[in-house]
C-alpha positions as a Python dict, from the first residue, in 0.01 Angstrom:
ca = {
    (1, 'X'): (0, 0, 0),
    (2, 'X'): (16, -336, -182),
    (3, 'X'): (116, -320, -548),
    (4, 'X'): (161, -592, -808),
    (5, 'X'): (447, -538, -1047),
    (6, 'X'): (354, -672, -1389),
    (7, 'X'): (671, -873, -1449),
    (8, 'X'): (859, -1182, -1342),
    (9, 'X'): (1196, -1041, -1451),
    (10, 'X'): (1403, -1070, -1131),
    (11, 'X'): (1633, -783, -1226),
    (12, 'X'): (1344, -543, -1287),
    (13, 'X'): (1170, -651, -967),
    (14, 'X'): (1482, -597, -754),
    (15, 'X'): (1550, -254, -908),
    (16, 'X'): (1196, -131, -851),
    (17, 'X'): (1155, -282, -502),
    (18, 'X'): (1475, -113, -380),
    (19, 'X'): (1353, 231, -481),
    (20, 'X'): (985, 189, -394),
    (21, 'X'): (1081, 24, -66),
    (22, 'X'): (801, 176, 144),
    (23, 'X'): (543, -10, -64),
    (24, 'X'): (458, -379, -41),
    (25, 'X'): (538, -496, -394),
    (26, 'X'): (471, -844, -532),
    (27, 'X'): (570, -999, -862),
    (28, 'X'): (319, -1185, -1075),
    (29, 'X'): (474, -1512, -961),
    (30, 'X'): (442, -1415, -594),
    (31, 'X'): (68, -1359, -657),
    (32, 'X'): (35, -1689, -851),
    (33, 'X'): (-47, -1506, -1172),
    (34, 'X'): (67, -1684, -1486),
    (35, 'X'): (19, -1441, -1771),
    (36, 'X'): (244, -1285, -2030),
    (37, 'X'): (88, -965, -2161),
    (38, 'X'): (165, -923, -2530),
    (39, 'X'): (370, -607, -2589),
    (40, 'X'): (225, -499, -2923),
    (41, 'X'): (208, -122, -2883),
    (42, 'X'): (418, 130, -3078),
    (43, 'X'): (558, 310, -2773),
    (44, 'X'): (711, 229, -2436),
    (45, 'X'): (423, 411, -2267),
    (46, 'X'): (166, 217, -2469),
    (47, 'X'): (317, -119, -2370),
    (48, 'X'): (350, -22, -2003),
    (49, 'X'): (-9, 104, -1987),
    (50, 'X'): (-140, -209, -2159),
    (51, 'X'): (36, -432, -1905),
    (52, 'X'): (-81, -223, -1608),
    (53, 'X'): (-442, -220, -1729),
    (54, 'X'): (-453, -594, -1804),
    (55, 'X'): (-304, -697, -1470),
    (56, 'X'): (-533, -457, -1282),
    (57, 'X'): (-838, -592, -1468),
    (58, 'X'): (-732, -947, -1380),
    (59, 'X'): (-657, -882, -1011),
    (60, 'X'): (-834, -563, -906),
    (61, 'X'): (-511, -467, -727),
    (62, 'X'): (-295, -162, -778),
    (63, 'X'): (-38, -235, -1046),
    (64, 'X'): (294, -105, -1172),
    (65, 'X'): (417, -200, -1518),
    (66, 'X'): (713, -87, -1721),
    (67, 'X'): (846, -93, -2068),
    (68, 'X'): (1193, 14, -2156),
    (69, 'X'): (1443, -23, -2429),
    (70, 'X'): (1759, 77, -2599),
    (71, 'X'): (1742, 347, -2866),
    (72, 'X'): (2056, 379, -3077),
    (73, 'X'): (2106, 709, -3258),
    (74, 'X'): (2293, 575, -3562),
    (75, 'X'): (2016, 317, -3613),
    (76, 'X'): (1736, 577, -3597),
    (77, 'X'): (1626, 465, -3250),
    (78, 'X'): (1641, 91, -3323),
    (79, 'X'): (1574, -147, -3150),
    (80, 'X'): (1345, 75, -2935),
    (81, 'X'): (1024, -98, -2826),
    (82, 'X'): (1154, -417, -2990),
    (83, 'X'): (1469, -428, -2773),
    (84, 'X'): (1392, -767, -2623),
    (85, 'X'): (1231, -915, -2935),
    (86, 'X'): (1410, -781, -3241),
    (87, 'X'): (1588, -1112, -3308),
    (88, 'X'): (1285, -1323, -3219),
    (89, 'X'): (1146, -1469, -2900),
    (90, 'X'): (1422, -1723, -2847),
    (91, 'X'): (1731, -1503, -2890),
    (92, 'X'): (1949, -1462, -2582),
    (93, 'X'): (2076, -1135, -2438),
    (94, 'X'): (2422, -1230, -2566),
    (95, 'X'): (2292, -1283, -2920),
    (96, 'X'): (2113, -948, -2921),
    (97, 'X'): (2411, -763, -2772),
    (98, 'X'): (2660, -911, -3019),
    (99, 'X'): (2429, -827, -3308),
    (100, 'X'): (2407, -463, -3196),
    (101, 'X'): (2784, -434, -3147),
    (102, 'X'): (2840, -570, -3500),
    (103, 'X'): (2583, -329, -3645),
    (104, 'X'): (2745, -31, -3469),
    (105, 'X'): (3089, -123, -3605),
    (106, 'X'): (2966, 28, -3935),
    (107, 'X'): (2923, 372, -3773),
    (108, 'X'): (3139, 622, -3591),
    (109, 'X'): (2845, 747, -3382),
    (110, 'X'): (2789, 502, -3095),
    (111, 'X'): (2556, 724, -2889),
    (112, 'X'): (2239, 572, -2748),
    (113, 'X'): (1984, 615, -2477),
    (114, 'X'): (1779, 389, -2258),
    (115, 'X'): (1419, 497, -2211),
    (116, 'X'): (1192, 362, -1939),
    (117, 'X'): (824, 432, -1878),
    (118, 'X'): (686, 305, -1548),
    (119, 'X'): (306, 314, -1513),
    (120, 'X'): (104, 291, -1191),
    (121, 'X'): (-268, 213, -1226),
    (122, 'X'): (-533, 163, -958),
    (123, 'X'): (-845, 146, -1173),
    (124, 'X'): (-880, 524, -1167),
    (125, 'X'): (-543, 702, -1149),
    (126, 'X'): (-271, 661, -1409),
    (127, 'X'): (68, 786, -1293),
    (128, 'X'): (370, 771, -1523),
    (129, 'X'): (733, 774, -1413),
    (130, 'X'): (990, 848, -1681),
    (131, 'X'): (1361, 786, -1700),
    (132, 'X'): (1615, 846, -1975),
    (133, 'X'): (1981, 750, -1955),
    (134, 'X'): (2222, 869, -2223),
    (135, 'X'): (2536, 678, -2310),
    (136, 'X'): (2710, 477, -2580),
    (137, 'X'): (2726, 126, -2720),
    (138, 'X'): (3051, -41, -2610),
    (139, 'X'): (3277, -213, -2863),
    (140, 'X'): (3258, -539, -2666),
    (141, 'X'): (3047, -694, -2392),
    (142, 'X'): (3179, -606, -2045),
    (143, 'X'): (3065, -677, -1692),
    (144, 'X'): (2883, -952, -1509),
    (145, 'X'): (2610, -762, -1323),
    (146, 'X'): (2275, -676, -1469),
    (147, 'X'): (2073, -820, -1754),
    (148, 'X'): (1957, -741, -2105),
    (149, 'X'): (2185, -489, -2275),
    (150, 'X'): (2360, -378, -1953),
    (151, 'X'): (2691, -529, -2069),
    (152, 'X'): (2701, -313, -2384),
    (153, 'X'): (2554, 15, -2256),
    (154, 'X'): (2849, 235, -2165),
    (155, 'X'): (2819, 542, -1944),
    (156, 'X'): (3017, 864, -1986),
    (157, 'X'): (3264, 735, -1722),
    (158, 'X'): (3358, 442, -1951),
    (159, 'X'): (3187, 171, -1743),
    (160, 'X'): (2901, -40, -1871),
    (161, 'X'): (2588, -82, -1661),
    (162, 'X'): (2696, -443, -1605),
    (163, 'X'): (3020, -320, -1445),
    (164, 'X'): (2829, -136, -1172),
    (165, 'X'): (2698, -278, -846),
    (166, 'X'): (2320, -303, -811),
    (167, 'X'): (2316, 8, -589),
    (168, 'X'): (2534, 205, -832),
    (169, 'X'): (2311, 102, -1123),
    (170, 'X'): (1992, 202, -939),
    (171, 'X'): (2128, 553, -898),
    (172, 'X'): (2173, 605, -1273),
    (173, 'X'): (1962, 352, -1468),
    (174, 'X'): (1661, 462, -1670),
    (175, 'X'): (1441, 226, -1465),
    (176, 'X'): (1587, 366, -1143),
    (177, 'X'): (1521, 721, -1264),
    (178, 'X'): (1166, 625, -1369),
    (179, 'X'): (1101, 462, -1029),
    (180, 'X'): (1224, 773, -846),
    (181, 'X'): (1005, 992, -1069),
    (182, 'X'): (704, 765, -1006),
    (183, 'X'): (769, 766, -631),
    (184, 'X'): (760, 1150, -624),
    (185, 'X'): (439, 1160, -826),
    (186, 'X'): (271, 896, -606),
    (187, 'X'): (359, 1103, -297),
    (188, 'X'): (187, 1405, -453),
    (189, 'X'): (-127, 1189, -491),
    (190, 'X'): (-98, 1083, -129),
    (191, 'X'): (-11, 724, -217),
}
């Protein structure tokens, strides 16, 4: 089965391809598709569905799309669906991570979760994989692996996601969990 993944984020593509390895998965770039679907929905599921529907409508090919983000308990779930955009379109991962660390220094509760919704769409079936990873916001950036907020998201073992190898991260990450959940559900559908 050939599937387009509605992203050009190399980290996301690698994570998903490793878990859904029996499928032939292509990025937008690999299919010569130059589009950036606007993520303007209120939920992770809404954004993922919007991306999957738009790419399917454009290509007519089976599509997987995701939306994920960091939800910090002391900040009432912020930044949530705005995780990548809460400081504007041109802010770097480092800028966003340092901002969040500084905000959390005002609180004793550093608990957070990463939520990922992964949507498969083939023009008829909608299948949703879900993953939630609980952890904490570190007091400083640590690690060199990963992307986004990986260097500030600390697991119960004290390591950040960026301190794990790619294989270790895939076993525990919200996207990895969502991909495994999606894989099981696709098998049930005979995909």
